[in-house]
Amino acid sequence: MLIRKNRNPQNNELSFNGHISVSNASLWYEDFQALKNISIEIPENQITAFIGPSGCGKSTFLKCLNRMNDLVDNCRVEGSFKIGDVDIYGKIDVNELRKNVGMVFQKPNPFPMSVYDNIAYGPRTFGITKRQELDEIVESSLRQAAMWDDLKDRLFESALGLSGGQQQRLCIARALAVKPKIILMDEPTSALDPISTGKIEELCEELKKDTTIVIVTHNMQQASRISDKTGFFLLGELVEYDNTDNIFTSPNDERTERYITGRFG
Amino acid sequence: MTATKIKEKAGKALFASSAIICIVAVLAIFVFLIIKSAPAFQKIGVFDFIFGDKWSPNREDTYNSDMSGKYGIFTMIIGTVSATIGALLIGGTLGYFTSIFLVFYCPKGLKKPLNTVINLLAGIPSVVYGFFGIAFLLPTLSNIAPNNGSGLLATSIILGIMILPTVVSLSKTSLEAVPSTYYQGSLATGADHTKTVFRVMVPSASSGIMASLVLGIGRALGETMAVVMVAGNAPTYPYSLFNSFRVMTANIVMEMGYAGELQEGALVATGVVLLVFVLLVNLLFNLISNKMVRSAVSSKSNFKWFNSIRQKINDKVTQISYKINSSKIGEIGAKASGLLVSGVLILIVGFIFIKGMPTLVTTPHLLIGKFEFGSEKITILPALVCTLFAVILSLLFAVPIGVATAIFLNEYTSKSNFIVKMIRGAIDILAGVPSIVYGLFGMITFVKLFGGSSSIIAGSLTISIMLLPTIVRSTEESLKSVPMSLREASLALGAGKMRTIFKVVLPSSLPGILSAIILSIGRVVSESAPLLYTMGSVIKAVPTNIFDSGATLAVALYKLSGEGWYINEAYATAVVLIILVLGLNLIAETVGNKLRTGLKGENNVNKKKSKSTE
Ligand SMILES: Nc1ncnc2c1ncn2[C@@H]1O[C@H](COP(=O)(O)OP(=O)(O)OP(=O)(O)O)[C@@H](O)[C@H]1O
Ligand SMILES: [Mg+2]
């Protein structure tokens, strides 16, 4: 071949932004097809919710967006996944991708270290070691997650001593510390009580000013409360994707209607 | 009372009394050691004994006459501590990185072989390590050493290799137990594999890794034969890497055979000091493993200044470690260790085989010849027979008692019971007692009991106490794995408890018991320190009865390698020993795997069933 592409994966100035655009995406776990030909445009700085019955592929799709599926053996992906202009399955530095696309998990998973170290973890990974700089990042991340006042005196206690809701917000703060453009949340409140859930929802509203949020939820009220767009998954297909109001008031597809009115799933 | 009722009662009494034997054994060891050492402590003075640094015993010294020898073991305490630290530096570091390699970097296909290699390292008898030290390590080191190579460095290397499997297996378990959600959480912030491993996974397992190091320390403290063979054993401090020094265990082995009255007391007292060290280490281990359970709780001290200092130190360490990219270094360390460990096993086994095989093949007399007194021709046939005797006899004592104890603990008692706690405590202590201390105990009890000189029966009894903890623990494990429903089914059919145990529970746990027995055989074959003065150390004719004395194969190797004239025979003996022990370990592992896959198979069936009912 005469023309050589730039093979350097450390092409650092990747122009990630908060817009996700997926077309004709399919995914297989060995022979089992978990995602079927999915196309979707997720707009920048909005909250997009995915709903659907258990096992329909919501988490699987979410994990495609920061390539956490790379961890699964025998998992094969087809189709085009773009964030901004970047083809995220192309020759890119996957760590750079994950820095820009943060993730919050179903069960809070703070590391067994101090609150401070949890939040400083990401920045340190990317080479920030100055105490002062870290202090600033920790404070601003905790403020963004609305827990600075709660935690400013407990920064050096183990994060495992926090309550479940606090732990989950800490995980959000940890994700925020590397200043991602997008945050993926997989049922972030399913293990929490209603009050903590409310706090996280408020937080999402706050964050969407400059962050794209993609959230998977089993809670229909939650989806209708906080999201701008909603996608309904069924058996690996994206059945319907529209403005949240439309989905919940006048869905196009009969299956969507049956699901949101609670007749199956 | 009906006949069945009597049978049930008698059965329970039998199981209970077996369990009591374990407590009695522990008590007896302590009581005898104390009775035997107390006069010596009194005569010498506890302070002078521990902190005196002159050791020149006089055989003529008795408790009633004036003391003309010097009995201070401080040089040896320092010797033991230094050797242990050396072993920890080498074996601990290597083990740490090897376990990380195994869990996070090992290619899938390599995992199993490397695990096997490490298990095999654990199975190699300590005399073989010592012999490898004499035959390979010392000559190699002598190139750079001012002496023949013996001393602290050689000791640390050999001990380091010996504690490596201990460190690896427990560290590995705790690394594997770190939740994968931590791993995912770290990747999701953009950290790569290596950073995740060293910044999150390893720190999360730190108390388990600490515990494994403490366990390694315990192993190093109590090790005898391998150290005796490479340390040089002069009663001086180890003031350099290459000077002859002595550890506490070596002191006992070197002099027990010909000790006078006060000297013998002083040697037992050395054993007591050693035991105190070991028990302290065990205590530390328990503290750390308990902390492991409560690891969620943050350790916060009440002293503000202490916290702030600690925080500053932590800070600096973190900062530096991120600056120098320590995780990258860690990755390299892990990969190198994995390679090194495989290399070490190949070196030890390969070297001994290459040197020993020719002799073994060309000199059939060695294996099957008849012993002739004063002849140049060595035969290890008597040693093989002695080993066989020791295996059979010690299992004859240890298996029934061990299995019965396990049955009592698992089938008849509740966990919180005071007696049960006592028994478990006793078993834990037995498991930690260094083998040379068993040897001491055997000398002052069983040897005396059977006429004052060593005999196969005295040696076998000694070693059978050593086997108890292993047998009890693994039998209990396999009893626990028998589902409760099986017992209930049997009881529901009207079978009594005894019948249920013998017809249902024991048969189902047979593979577990079997693999414990095979491992015990391996243990008898490889032990030498406790047998030296209880069973005998002279290579002579085939024993005719159990009151004869004789050297087992491992003891024979120690003797042969010490004498210099029979170095080729020693190599050949080591080959036979390695084949026996590794063979036994492989069999035990296969049996164990069979058991595990057997259980797994059952699970699969269950899964399939539950799927089809969905
Ligand atoms: N690692 C894997 N290997 C094989 N199959 C998988 C794997 N992960 C998920 N699956 C399968 O893919 C399908 C989609 O799973 P996924 O976890 O994405 O569903 P989900 O919509 O998130 O469900 P839930 O609401 O229960 O979280 C399921 O049928 C699941 O069994
Ligand atoms: Mg899911």
Tab-separated table of N, CA, C and O and ligand atoms in Angstrom, chain A residues 29 32 34 53-60 72 187 218, ligand 1:
chain	number	residue	atom	x	y	z
A	29	TYR	N	-22.701	-11.998	21.722
A	29	TYR	CA	-21.939	-12.733	22.720
A	29	TYR	C	-21.851	-14.156	22.201
A	29	TYR	O	-22.864	-14.858	22.167
A	32	PHE	N	-24.879	-15.638	20.406
A	32	PHE	CA	-26.126	-14.986	20.783
A	32	PHE	C	-26.104	-13.504	20.397
A	32	PHE	O	-25.218	-12.756	20.817
A	34	ALA	N	-27.132	-10.013	20.921
A	34	ALA	CA	-27.743	-9.244	22.008
A	34	ALA	C	-28.231	-7.882	21.537
A	34	ALA	O	-29.112	-7.297	22.159
A	53	PRO	N	-37.564	-4.225	29.234
A	53	PRO	CA	-37.561	-5.339	30.175
A	53	PRO	C	-36.160	-5.910	30.388
A	53	PRO	O	-35.255	-5.662	29.606
A	54	SER	N	-36.018	-6.669	31.446
A	54	SER	CA	-34.735	-7.249	31.798
A	54	SER	C	-34.190	-8.116	30.666
A	54	SER	O	-34.931	-8.867	30.043
A	55	GLY	N	-32.901	-7.962	30.394
A	55	GLY	CA	-32.259	-8.805	29.404
A	55	GLY	C	-32.424	-8.340	27.977
A	55	GLY	O	-32.064	-9.051	27.039
A	56	CYS	N	-32.963	-7.119	27.784
A	56	CYS	CA	-33.220	-6.673	26.423
A	56	CYS	C	-32.000	-6.011	25.796
A	56	CYS	O	-32.028	-5.661	24.623
A	57	GLY	N	-30.944	-5.793	26.561
A	57	GLY	CA	-29.717	-5.285	25.958
A	57	GLY	C	-29.375	-3.847	26.301
A	57	GLY	O	-28.483	-3.263	25.682
A	58	LYS	N	-30.043	-3.255	27.281
A	58	LYS	CA	-29.765	-1.856	27.635
A	58	LYS	C	-28.322	-1.690	28.123
A	58	LYS	O	-27.594	-0.832	27.633
A	59	SER	N	-27.953	-2.523	29.090
A	59	SER	CA	-26.588	-2.407	29.618
A	59	SER	C	-25.569	-2.694	28.527
A	59	SER	O	-24.539	-2.037	28.426
A	60	THR	N	-25.871	-3.705	27.731
A	60	THR	CA	-24.961	-4.063	26.659
A	60	THR	C	-24.727	-2.875	25.737
A	60	THR	O	-23.590	-2.565	25.389
A	72	VAL	N	-15.266	-8.378	27.759
A	72	VAL	CA	-15.969	-9.656	27.624
A	72	VAL	C	-15.347	-10.465	26.499
A	72	VAL	O	-15.221	-9.981	25.382
A	187	GLU	N	-28.607	2.029	35.664
A	187	GLU	CA	-29.470	1.896	36.844
A	187	GLU	C	-28.795	2.441	38.099
A	187	GLU	O	-28.636	1.716	39.083
A	218	HIS	N	-35.036	1.158	35.254
A	218	HIS	CA	-36.216	0.294	35.258
A	218	HIS	C	-37.432	1.048	35.761
A	218	HIS	O	-38.533	0.529	35.790
C	1	LIG	N1	-21.045	-11.318	29.176
C	1	LIG	C1	-22.102	-11.873	28.590
C	1	LIG	N2	-21.987	-13.051	27.940
C	1	LIG	C2	-23.043	-13.624	27.343
C	1	LIG	N3	-24.267	-13.098	27.338
C	1	LIG	C3	-24.476	-11.927	27.953
C	1	LIG	C4	-23.399	-11.263	28.628
C	1	LIG	N4	-23.883	-10.111	29.157
C	1	LIG	C5	-25.196	-10.082	28.843
C	1	LIG	N5	-25.561	-11.156	28.126
C	1	LIG	C6	-26.889	-11.440	27.572
C	1	LIG	O1	-27.233	-10.376	26.721
C	1	LIG	C7	-28.585	-10.023	26.915
C	1	LIG	C8	-28.690	-8.555	27.257
C	1	LIG	O2	-28.093	-8.350	28.519
C	1	LIG	P1	-28.067	-6.929	29.219
C	1	LIG	O3	-27.301	-7.075	30.473
C	1	LIG	O4	-27.580	-5.931	28.252
C	1	LIG	O5	-29.599	-6.680	29.533
C	1	LIG	P2	-30.275	-5.464	30.303
C	1	LIG	O6	-31.264	-4.891	29.402
C	1	LIG	O7	-29.239	-4.566	30.865
C	1	LIG	O8	-31.020	-6.238	31.460
C	1	LIG	P3	-31.250	-5.760	32.970
C	1	LIG	O9	-32.384	-4.833	32.923
C	1	LIG	O10	-31.615	-7.024	33.659
C	1	LIG	O11	-29.993	-5.146	33.454
C	1	LIG	C9	-29.141	-10.918	27.993
C	1	LIG	O12	-29.854	-11.964	27.373
C	1	LIG	C10	-27.921	-11.441	28.670
C	1	LIG	O13	-28.157	-12.751	29.131
